[in-house]
Tab-separated table of C-alpha atoms and ligand atoms in Angstrom:
chain	number	residue	atom	x	y	z
A	217	MET	CA	83.896	121.703	110.867
A	218	LYS	CA	84.578	118.267	109.447
A	219	ASN	CA	85.856	115.317	111.475
A	220	ILE	CA	87.600	113.275	108.812
A	221	LEU	CA	88.461	109.635	109.495
A	222	ILE	CA	91.252	108.404	107.231
A	223	THR	CA	91.813	104.644	107.479
A	224	GLY	CA	95.196	103.123	106.628
A	225	GLY	CA	96.901	106.483	107.168
A	226	ALA	CA	100.140	104.910	108.384
A	227	GLY	CA	100.618	103.052	105.103
A	228	PHE	CA	102.244	104.141	101.880
A	229	ILE	CA	99.480	106.140	100.151
A	230	GLY	CA	97.543	106.861	103.351
A	231	SER	CA	100.468	108.697	104.954
A	232	HIS	CA	100.690	111.069	101.970
A	233	VAL	CA	96.927	111.612	102.082
A	234	VAL	CA	96.987	112.286	105.858
A	235	ARG	CA	99.835	114.803	105.483
A	236	LEU	CA	98.069	116.621	102.631
A	237	PHE	CA	94.770	116.776	104.516
A	238	VAL	CA	96.345	117.923	107.814
A	239	LYS	CA	98.095	120.734	105.964
A	240	THR	CA	95.179	121.667	103.667
A	241	PHE	CA	92.156	121.369	105.944
A	242	THR	CA	93.521	123.237	108.940
A	243	SER	CA	90.091	124.028	110.443
A	244	ASP	CA	89.002	120.394	110.263
A	245	HIS	CA	90.226	117.444	112.345
A	246	ILE	CA	91.981	114.470	110.765
A	247	TYR	CA	91.731	111.109	112.580
A	248	ASN	CA	94.143	108.499	111.255
A	249	LEU	CA	92.844	104.999	112.038
A	250	ASP	CA	95.353	102.221	111.441
A	251	ALA	CA	95.966	98.707	112.793
A	252	LEU	CA	99.736	99.095	112.191
A	253	THR	CA	100.194	95.820	110.351
A	254	TYR	CA	103.606	95.106	108.797
A	255	ALA	CA	102.734	97.792	106.205
A	256	GLY	CA	101.795	100.526	108.664
A	257	ASN	CA	104.549	102.757	109.972
A	258	LEU	CA	104.022	105.857	112.101
A	259	GLU	CA	107.535	106.991	111.208
A	260	ASN	CA	105.941	108.025	107.874
A	261	LEU	CA	104.076	110.813	109.719
A	262	LYS	CA	106.667	112.104	112.170
A	263	ASP	CA	106.613	115.586	110.663
A	264	ILE	CA	102.891	116.156	111.335
A	265	GLU	CA	102.232	113.963	114.387
A	266	SER	CA	102.009	116.930	116.750
A	267	ALA	CA	99.714	119.064	114.558
A	268	ASP	CA	96.665	120.374	116.485
A	269	ASN	CA	94.240	119.014	113.907
A	270	TYR	CA	95.660	115.464	113.857
A	271	SER	CA	95.045	112.386	116.025
A	272	PHE	CA	96.117	108.772	115.620
A	273	ILE	CA	93.737	105.922	116.530
A	274	HIS	CA	95.174	102.431	116.804
A	275	ALA	CA	92.314	100.159	115.703
A	276	ASP	CA	91.383	97.333	113.381
A	277	ILE	CA	88.567	97.737	110.850
A	278	GLN	CA	87.700	94.080	111.388
A	279	ASN	CA	86.158	95.118	114.715
A	280	LEU	CA	82.705	96.711	114.227
A	281	GLU	CA	82.179	97.503	117.911
A	282	VAL	CA	85.378	99.511	118.067
A	283	LEU	CA	84.485	101.350	114.859
A	284	THR	CA	81.046	102.259	116.206
A	285	GLU	CA	82.656	103.735	119.319
A	286	ILE	CA	85.178	105.681	117.234
A	287	PHE	CA	82.432	107.270	115.099
A	288	GLU	CA	80.485	108.293	118.214
A	289	THR	CA	83.401	109.558	120.306
A	290	ASN	CA	84.907	111.607	117.493
A	291	LYS	CA	81.649	112.630	115.748
A	292	ILE	CA	82.994	111.461	112.394
A	293	THR	CA	81.434	113.283	109.416
A	294	HIS	CA	83.681	112.092	106.569
A	295	VAL	CA	85.564	108.883	105.835
A	296	ILE	CA	88.441	108.288	103.433
A	297	HIS	CA	88.980	104.560	103.422
A	298	LEU	CA	92.428	103.310	102.395
A	299	ALA	CA	93.114	100.570	104.987
A	300	ALA	CA	93.642	97.309	103.139
A	301	GLU	CA	95.855	94.361	102.580
A	302	SER	CA	97.452	95.606	99.372
A	303	HIS	CA	100.017	93.172	98.009
A	304	VAL	CA	99.006	90.721	95.254
A	305	ASP	CA	101.742	88.181	96.107
A	306	ARG	CA	100.619	88.022	99.733
A	307	SER	CA	97.013	87.587	98.552
A	308	ILE	CA	98.115	84.478	96.664
A	309	THR	CA	99.626	82.894	99.786
A	310	ASP	CA	97.004	84.109	102.305
A	311	PRO	CA	93.738	85.026	100.523
A	312	LEU	CA	91.541	84.954	103.624
A	313	ALA	CA	93.498	87.809	105.248
A	314	PHE	CA	92.334	89.890	102.274
A	315	VAL	CA	88.708	88.849	102.727
A	316	LYS	CA	88.862	89.791	106.412
A	317	THR	CA	90.325	93.263	106.035
A	318	ASN	CA	89.265	94.320	102.535
A	319	VAL	CA	85.765	92.835	102.399
A	320	LEU	CA	84.617	92.478	106.008
A	321	GLY	CA	86.588	95.546	107.163
A	322	THR	CA	84.997	97.741	104.486
A	323	ALA	CA	81.511	96.394	105.245
A	324	ASN	CA	82.106	97.136	108.938
A	325	LEU	CA	83.147	100.690	108.175
A	326	LEU	CA	80.081	101.244	105.963
A	327	GLN	CA	77.841	99.831	108.662
A	328	ALA	CA	79.390	102.008	111.379
A	329	ALA	CA	78.977	105.123	109.185
A	330	LYS	CA	75.359	104.282	108.304
A	331	GLU	CA	74.426	103.569	111.924
A	332	TYR	CA	76.129	106.679	113.295
A	333	TRP	CA	74.825	109.019	110.544
A	334	LYS	CA	71.277	107.593	110.994
A	335	ASP	CA	70.058	108.588	107.502
A	336	GLU	CA	71.105	112.213	108.133
A	337	TYR	CA	73.495	112.510	105.244
A	338	THR	CA	73.947	116.298	104.860
A	339	ASP	CA	77.658	117.172	104.924
A	340	LYS	CA	78.670	113.519	105.149
A	341	LEU	CA	80.811	111.447	102.788
A	342	PHE	CA	82.193	107.942	102.541
A	343	TYR	CA	85.158	108.021	100.124
A	344	HIS	CA	86.427	104.575	99.139
A	345	VAL	CA	89.921	104.301	97.664
A	346	SER	CA	90.216	101.424	95.218
A	347	THR	CA	92.423	100.085	92.472
A	348	ASP	CA	92.355	99.658	88.673
A	349	GLU	CA	93.037	95.944	89.260
A	350	VAL	CA	89.278	95.371	89.771
A	351	TYR	CA	88.876	95.793	85.987
A	352	GLY	CA	91.027	92.741	85.278
A	353	SER	CA	93.789	92.542	82.706
A	354	LEU	CA	94.133	94.266	79.316
A	355	GLY	CA	95.701	92.956	76.119
A	356	ASP	CA	98.173	95.048	74.148
A	357	THR	CA	95.702	97.877	73.512
A	358	GLY	CA	92.791	99.666	75.200
A	359	PHE	CA	92.196	101.310	78.560
A	360	PHE	CA	90.139	100.918	81.718
A	361	TYR	CA	87.201	103.371	81.892
A	362	GLU	CA	84.869	104.022	84.799
A	363	ASP	CA	82.219	101.794	83.161
A	364	THR	CA	84.566	98.931	82.274
A	365	ALA	CA	83.047	95.673	83.596
A	366	TYR	CA	84.698	94.280	86.719
A	367	ASP	CA	86.837	91.199	86.097
A	368	PRO	CA	89.141	90.731	89.110
A	369	ARG	CA	91.620	87.883	88.788
A	370	SER	CA	93.718	87.791	91.968
A	371	PRO	CA	92.477	87.351	95.531
A	372	TYR	CA	93.627	90.950	96.134
A	373	SER	CA	91.657	92.418	93.229
A	374	ALA	CA	88.650	90.182	93.996
A	375	SER	CA	88.591	91.495	97.576
A	376	LYS	CA	88.879	95.105	96.393
A	377	ALA	CA	86.110	94.539	93.774
A	378	SER	CA	83.918	93.101	96.497
A	379	SER	CA	84.546	96.121	98.728
A	380	ASP	CA	83.648	98.473	95.834
A	381	HIS	CA	80.367	96.547	95.372
A	382	PHE	CA	79.547	96.935	99.060
A	383	VAL	CA	80.182	100.683	98.884
A	384	ARG	CA	77.848	101.046	95.891
A	385	ALA	CA	75.258	98.780	97.569
A	386	TYR	CA	75.178	101.048	100.647
A	387	HIS	CA	74.724	104.035	98.359
A	388	HIS	CA	71.853	102.504	96.374
A	389	THR	CA	70.128	100.775	99.268
A	390	TYR	CA	70.558	103.246	102.127
A	391	GLY	CA	71.415	106.471	100.301
A	392	LEU	CA	74.873	106.658	101.897
A	393	PRO	CA	76.802	109.482	100.155
A	394	ILE	CA	79.846	107.907	98.508
A	395	VAL	CA	82.572	108.398	95.956
A	396	ILE	CA	84.984	105.730	94.697
A	397	SER	CA	88.287	106.213	92.920
A	398	ASN	CA	90.229	103.508	91.123
A	399	CYS	CA	93.912	104.293	90.715
A	400	SER	CA	96.783	102.722	88.807
A	401	ASN	CA	100.089	101.612	90.384
A	402	ASN	CA	101.647	104.186	92.719
A	403	TYR	CA	105.323	104.791	93.447
A	404	GLY	CA	107.217	107.250	95.616
A	405	PRO	CA	108.620	107.784	99.132
A	406	ASN	CA	107.543	105.464	101.994
A	407	HIS	CA	106.633	102.575	99.689
A	408	PHE	CA	107.150	99.262	101.450
A	409	PRO	CA	109.911	97.313	99.656
A	410	GLU	CA	107.764	94.284	98.775
A	411	LYS	CA	106.352	96.108	95.703
A	412	LEU	CA	108.303	96.305	92.456
A	413	ILE	CA	109.954	99.748	92.530
A	414	PRO	CA	111.094	99.963	96.187
A	415	LEU	CA	112.110	96.271	96.164
A	416	MET	CA	114.360	96.866	93.165
A	417	ILE	CA	115.813	100.064	94.669
A	418	ASN	CA	116.573	98.272	97.925
A	419	ASN	CA	118.146	95.303	96.143
A	420	ILE	CA	120.226	97.522	93.853
A	421	ILE	CA	121.562	99.387	96.919
A	422	HIS	CA	122.565	96.078	98.486
A	423	LYS	CA	123.748	94.484	95.192
A	424	LYS	CA	121.201	91.675	95.602
A	425	PRO	CA	119.549	89.807	92.686
A	426	LEU	CA	116.647	91.703	91.029
A	427	PRO	CA	113.802	89.161	90.692
A	428	VAL	CA	111.842	89.848	87.483
A	429	TYR	CA	108.747	87.665	87.153
A	430	GLY	CA	108.343	85.673	83.914
A	431	GLU	CA	109.804	87.531	80.950
A	432	GLY	CA	109.325	90.983	82.466
A	433	LEU	CA	106.860	91.971	79.765
A	434	ASN	CA	103.867	92.725	81.985
A	435	VAL	CA	102.826	96.389	81.799
A	436	ARG	CA	101.887	98.708	84.650
A	437	ASP	CA	100.746	102.348	84.537
A	438	TRP	CA	102.714	104.284	87.186
A	439	LEU	CA	101.624	107.384	89.102
A	440	TYR	CA	103.607	109.394	91.683
A	441	VAL	CA	101.995	108.887	95.096
A	442	ILE	CA	101.677	112.602	95.834
A	443	ASP	CA	99.713	113.036	92.600
A	444	HIS	CA	97.362	110.303	93.839
A	445	ALA	CA	96.983	112.147	97.146
A	446	ARG	CA	96.204	115.366	95.213
A	447	ALA	CA	93.613	113.496	93.157
A	448	ILE	CA	91.988	112.183	96.357
A	449	GLU	CA	91.867	115.724	97.769
A	450	CYS	CA	90.323	116.956	94.510
A	451	ILE	CA	87.645	114.222	94.434
A	452	PHE	CA	86.966	114.644	98.151
A	453	SER	CA	86.349	118.361	97.624
A	454	LYS	CA	84.614	118.380	94.227
A	455	GLY	CA	83.488	114.838	93.376
A	456	GLU	CA	79.803	114.110	92.730
A	457	ASN	CA	77.902	111.894	95.146
A	458	GLY	CA	77.660	108.306	93.839
A	459	GLU	CA	80.329	108.770	91.167
A	460	THR	CA	83.461	106.785	90.332
A	461	TYR	CA	86.657	108.418	89.114
A	462	ASN	CA	89.639	106.671	87.518
A	463	ILE	CA	93.065	108.044	88.438
A	464	GLY	CA	96.192	107.441	86.354
A	465	GLY	CA	99.137	109.097	84.696
A	466	HIS	CA	99.105	107.647	81.134
A	467	ASN	CA	102.520	106.243	81.956
A	468	GLU	CA	102.903	102.627	80.894
A	469	TRP	CA	106.078	100.607	81.333
A	470	THR	CA	106.942	96.977	80.901
A	471	ASN	CA	108.539	95.707	84.110
A	472	ILE	CA	111.862	94.977	82.437
A	473	ASP	CA	112.148	98.458	80.853
A	474	LEU	CA	111.360	99.990	84.207
A	475	VAL	CA	113.973	97.837	85.979
A	476	HIS	CA	116.525	98.907	83.355
A	477	VAL	CA	115.822	102.606	84.005
A	478	LEU	CA	116.103	101.998	87.759
A	479	CYS	CA	119.441	100.169	87.306
A	480	ASP	CA	120.919	102.900	85.110
A	481	THR	CA	119.728	105.782	87.289
A	482	MET	CA	120.990	104.074	90.428
A	483	ASP	CA	124.383	103.352	88.817
A	484	GLU	CA	124.642	107.072	88.115
A	485	LYS	CA	123.557	108.108	91.643
A	486	LEU	CA	125.792	105.538	93.360
A	487	ASN	CA	128.814	106.298	91.134
A	488	ARG	CA	128.828	102.756	89.824
A	489	THR	CA	129.891	101.779	86.311
A	490	GLN	CA	126.959	101.983	83.857
A	491	GLY	CA	125.578	98.475	83.342
A	492	GLU	CA	126.739	97.141	86.725
A	493	SER	CA	123.271	96.922	88.302
A	494	ARG	CA	121.665	95.390	85.183
A	495	LYS	CA	123.897	92.371	85.809
A	496	LEU	CA	121.865	91.718	88.988
A	497	ILE	CA	118.656	91.069	86.989
A	498	SER	CA	117.422	87.547	87.574
A	499	TYR	CA	114.370	86.156	85.765
A	500	VAL	CA	112.309	84.100	88.216
A	501	LYS	CA	109.157	81.976	88.097
A	502	ASP	CA	106.138	84.004	87.023
A	503	ARG	CA	103.444	85.081	89.516
A	504	ALA	CA	100.385	82.770	89.421
A	505	GLY	CA	97.613	84.352	87.315
A	506	HIS	CA	99.842	87.363	86.553
A	507	ASP	CA	97.748	90.142	84.940
A	508	LEU	CA	99.362	91.233	81.672
A	509	ARG	CA	98.573	94.916	81.442
A	510	TYR	CA	96.842	97.710	83.344
A	511	ALA	CA	96.187	101.138	81.794
A	512	ILE	CA	93.852	103.827	83.061
A	513	ASP	CA	91.897	106.433	81.148
A	514	ALA	CA	91.592	109.378	83.553
A	515	THR	CA	89.812	111.762	81.177
A	516	LYS	CA	86.705	112.047	83.375
A	517	LEU	CA	88.768	113.301	86.329
A	518	LYS	CA	90.555	115.819	84.133
A	519	ASP	CA	87.454	117.080	82.284
A	520	GLU	CA	85.058	117.166	85.211
A	521	LEU	CA	87.269	118.039	88.175
A	522	GLY	CA	90.390	119.517	86.551
A	523	TRP	CA	92.978	117.107	88.005
A	524	VAL	CA	96.141	116.329	86.052
A	525	PRO	CA	99.385	114.736	87.317
A	526	SER	CA	102.034	117.260	88.309
A	527	LEU	CA	105.147	115.158	87.714
A	528	GLN	CA	106.709	113.437	84.713
A	529	PHE	CA	107.837	109.882	85.432
A	530	GLU	CA	111.588	110.527	85.055
A	531	GLU	CA	111.402	113.313	87.649
A	532	GLY	CA	109.212	111.265	89.987
A	533	LEU	CA	111.567	108.298	89.757
A	534	ARG	CA	114.590	110.466	90.536
A	535	LYS	CA	112.808	111.995	93.548
A	536	THR	CA	111.903	108.514	94.707
A	537	ILE	CA	115.416	107.130	94.373
A	538	ASP	CA	116.834	110.223	96.151
A	539	TRP	CA	114.354	109.684	98.972
A	540	TYR	CA	115.407	106.063	99.486
A	541	LEU	CA	119.103	106.949	99.312
A	542	SER	CA	118.758	109.625	101.958
A	543	ASN	CA	116.419	107.600	104.214
A	544	ASP	CA	118.469	104.478	104.669
A	545	SER	CA	117.413	104.126	108.323
A	546	TRP	CA	113.720	104.015	107.244
A	547	LEU	CA	114.602	101.257	104.790
A	548	GLU	CA	116.647	99.385	107.403
A	549	ASN	CA	113.854	99.611	109.981
A	550	VAL	CA	111.194	98.226	107.658
A	551	THR	CA	113.409	95.504	106.194
A	552	SER	CA	114.533	93.986	109.465
A	553	GLY	CA	112.711	91.169	111.302
A	554	ALA	CA	109.440	90.085	109.739
A	555	TYR	CA	110.351	91.440	106.313
A	556	ALA	CA	113.543	89.414	106.193
A	557	GLN	CA	111.500	86.269	106.877
A	558	TYR	CA	108.893	87.160	104.229
A	559	TYR	CA	111.626	87.799	101.677
A	560	LYS	CA	113.290	84.466	102.395
A	561	SER	CA	110.000	82.606	101.872
A	562	MET	CA	109.165	84.492	98.615
A	563	TYR	CA	112.369	84.494	96.615
B	773	LIG	P1	99.767	99.752	102.316
B	773	LIG	O1	99.770	98.267	102.405
B	773	LIG	O2	101.043	100.487	102.212
B	773	LIG	O3	99.007	100.347	103.598
B	773	LIG	C1	97.831	99.807	104.110
B	773	LIG	C2	97.604	100.384	105.487
B	773	LIG	O4	96.382	99.806	106.022
B	773	LIG	C3	98.722	100.047	106.498
B	773	LIG	O5	99.048	101.191	107.228
B	773	LIG	C4	98.088	98.983	107.397
B	773	LIG	O6	98.598	99.008	108.721
B	773	LIG	C5	96.617	99.374	107.350
B	773	LIG	N1	95.745	98.220	107.612
B	773	LIG	C6	95.816	96.976	107.067
B	773	LIG	N2	94.850	96.185	107.582
B	773	LIG	C7	94.151	96.941	108.457
B	773	LIG	C8	93.027	96.708	109.307
B	773	LIG	N3	92.473	95.494	109.376
B	773	LIG	N4	92.578	97.730	110.067
B	773	LIG	C9	93.141	98.944	110.022
B	773	LIG	N5	94.214	99.229	109.265
B	773	LIG	C10	94.714	98.234	108.490
B	773	LIG	O7	98.779	100.088	101.101
B	773	LIG	P2	98.851	101.281	100.056
B	773	LIG	O8	99.674	100.885	98.917
B	773	LIG	O9	99.119	102.550	100.763
B	773	LIG	O10	97.320	101.268	99.558
B	773	LIG	C11	96.328	102.020	100.221
B	773	LIG	C12	95.005	101.838	99.523
B	773	LIG	O11	95.113	102.252	98.153
B	773	LIG	C13	94.539	100.380	99.482
B	773	LIG	O12	93.148	100.370	99.683
B	773	LIG	C14	94.897	99.924	98.085
B	773	LIG	O13	94.004	98.900	97.650
B	773	LIG	C15	94.709	101.198	97.297
B	773	LIG	N6	95.539	101.308	96.080
B	773	LIG	C16	96.900	101.093	96.133
B	773	LIG	C17	97.669	101.250	94.975
B	773	LIG	C18	99.166	101.067	94.997
B	773	LIG	O14	99.801	101.111	93.922
B	773	LIG	N7	99.797	100.872	96.122
B	773	LIG	C19	97.049	101.626	93.772
B	773	LIG	C20	95.673	101.847	93.759
B	773	LIG	C21	94.936	101.692	94.920
B	774	LIG	P1	103.629	95.033	92.275
B	774	LIG	O1	104.496	96.193	92.656
B	774	LIG	O2	103.504	93.882	93.224
B	774	LIG	O3	102.205	95.652	91.922
B	774	LIG	P2	100.920	94.945	91.210
B	774	LIG	O4	101.118	93.484	91.121
B	774	LIG	O5	99.807	95.285	92.154
B	774	LIG	O6	100.802	95.606	89.880
B	774	LIG	O7	104.175	94.456	90.899
B	774	LIG	C1	104.279	95.282	89.763
B	774	LIG	C2	104.709	94.407	88.606
B	774	LIG	O8	106.041	93.948	88.857
B	774	LIG	C3	103.876	93.157	88.429
B	774	LIG	O9	103.737	92.884	87.040
B	774	LIG	C4	104.685	92.051	89.091
B	774	LIG	C5	106.120	92.505	88.864
B	774	LIG	N1	107.099	92.137	89.926
B	774	LIG	C6	108.305	91.522	89.577
B	774	LIG	O10	108.581	91.257	88.377
B	774	LIG	N2	109.192	91.210	90.555
B	774	LIG	C7	108.945	91.486	91.885
B	774	LIG	O11	109.789	91.141	92.739
B	774	LIG	C8	107.697	92.131	92.225
B	774	LIG	C9	107.366	92.456	93.642
B	774	LIG	C10	106.815	92.460	91.212
């Protein structure tokens, strides 16, 4: 039996991973460790919170002593590490918060695993969830591959790159069994509305300006969050010790084209006149150091482990919009209080 510690399980991607693991690995136990920062929300997991093979642990990965105790008490055999500060804009205003959680927090978790496993690595795994942003920024052509040199350019991506390096260092130095995956931009239900897609959906609902950075020509490669969770399950089950896998959907959009599709689809869903929401688009000052383009080549994951995305973008986007429209109380809960203050200071 595995005792699987998933960190950041109350967040956007983590909650989908926790749900998939609780439902898939019914003879194993899933421990969801989360500090419940502004981005963590246990409402995301209401449907599985009373499952026999699930427990929530309220803890901060910045605290090594607490982590050590958690490994011992729960006899942790596997880790899937998603807990992180994850928003580039916040990393520009408060970089040190990213160093504390993403760098120090990851090092703490590695250290706790190494100390508890005591060089006995049979049936153990440390799975680190990372981002394609560690590879830097692409021009108009080309893709990120698993062996693309790291070139992080925001405090967020620098902190994630550093955490990836620590994971590999523990593998090479101490033999810790690890896998790393680097994924492109995710979208889907439960996404906190500070990131592009949910922010635009929320603003369209409320007829608020749609802030597009610069000229809106930056390109992102979007993947439905449940497909990311499926990829994590696939790599967890079949990935090779020490390997890195890129995850992406070959689905590139300029920000402005994507905002146009969101506006038009929302006009249709909300019975508004076509073109009404596009009028809300407002070009604002560009993000400092804004990476131009991300694009993932996920051939290795497909060829070696057989993973492919299950959803086309148009379908995923419709599902996402439907989810936000029918979960207005979720949106209201996460956009009250601290979020309102953040929004006021950003835009
Ligand atoms: P998120 O911000 O929605 O969730 C992060 C979670 O981590 C929250 O529940 C938060 O409470 C928790 N957390 C933060 N600091 C913590 C700490 N010190 N101790 C314990 N828990 C803490 O993030 P997300 O978008 O779900 O991303 C999850 C992971 O996936 C991150 O590691 C991120 O770098 C990576 N990733 C995200 C994307 C994306 O598009 N969102 C793409 C690729 C990779
Ligand atoms: P984001 O969702 O923050 O993800 P990331 O920066 O990690 O890729 O942003 C996606 C793209 O959308 C990025 O190019 C910045 C842009 N963007 C806007 O134009 N306006 C916004 O209000 C936000 C949040 C992002």
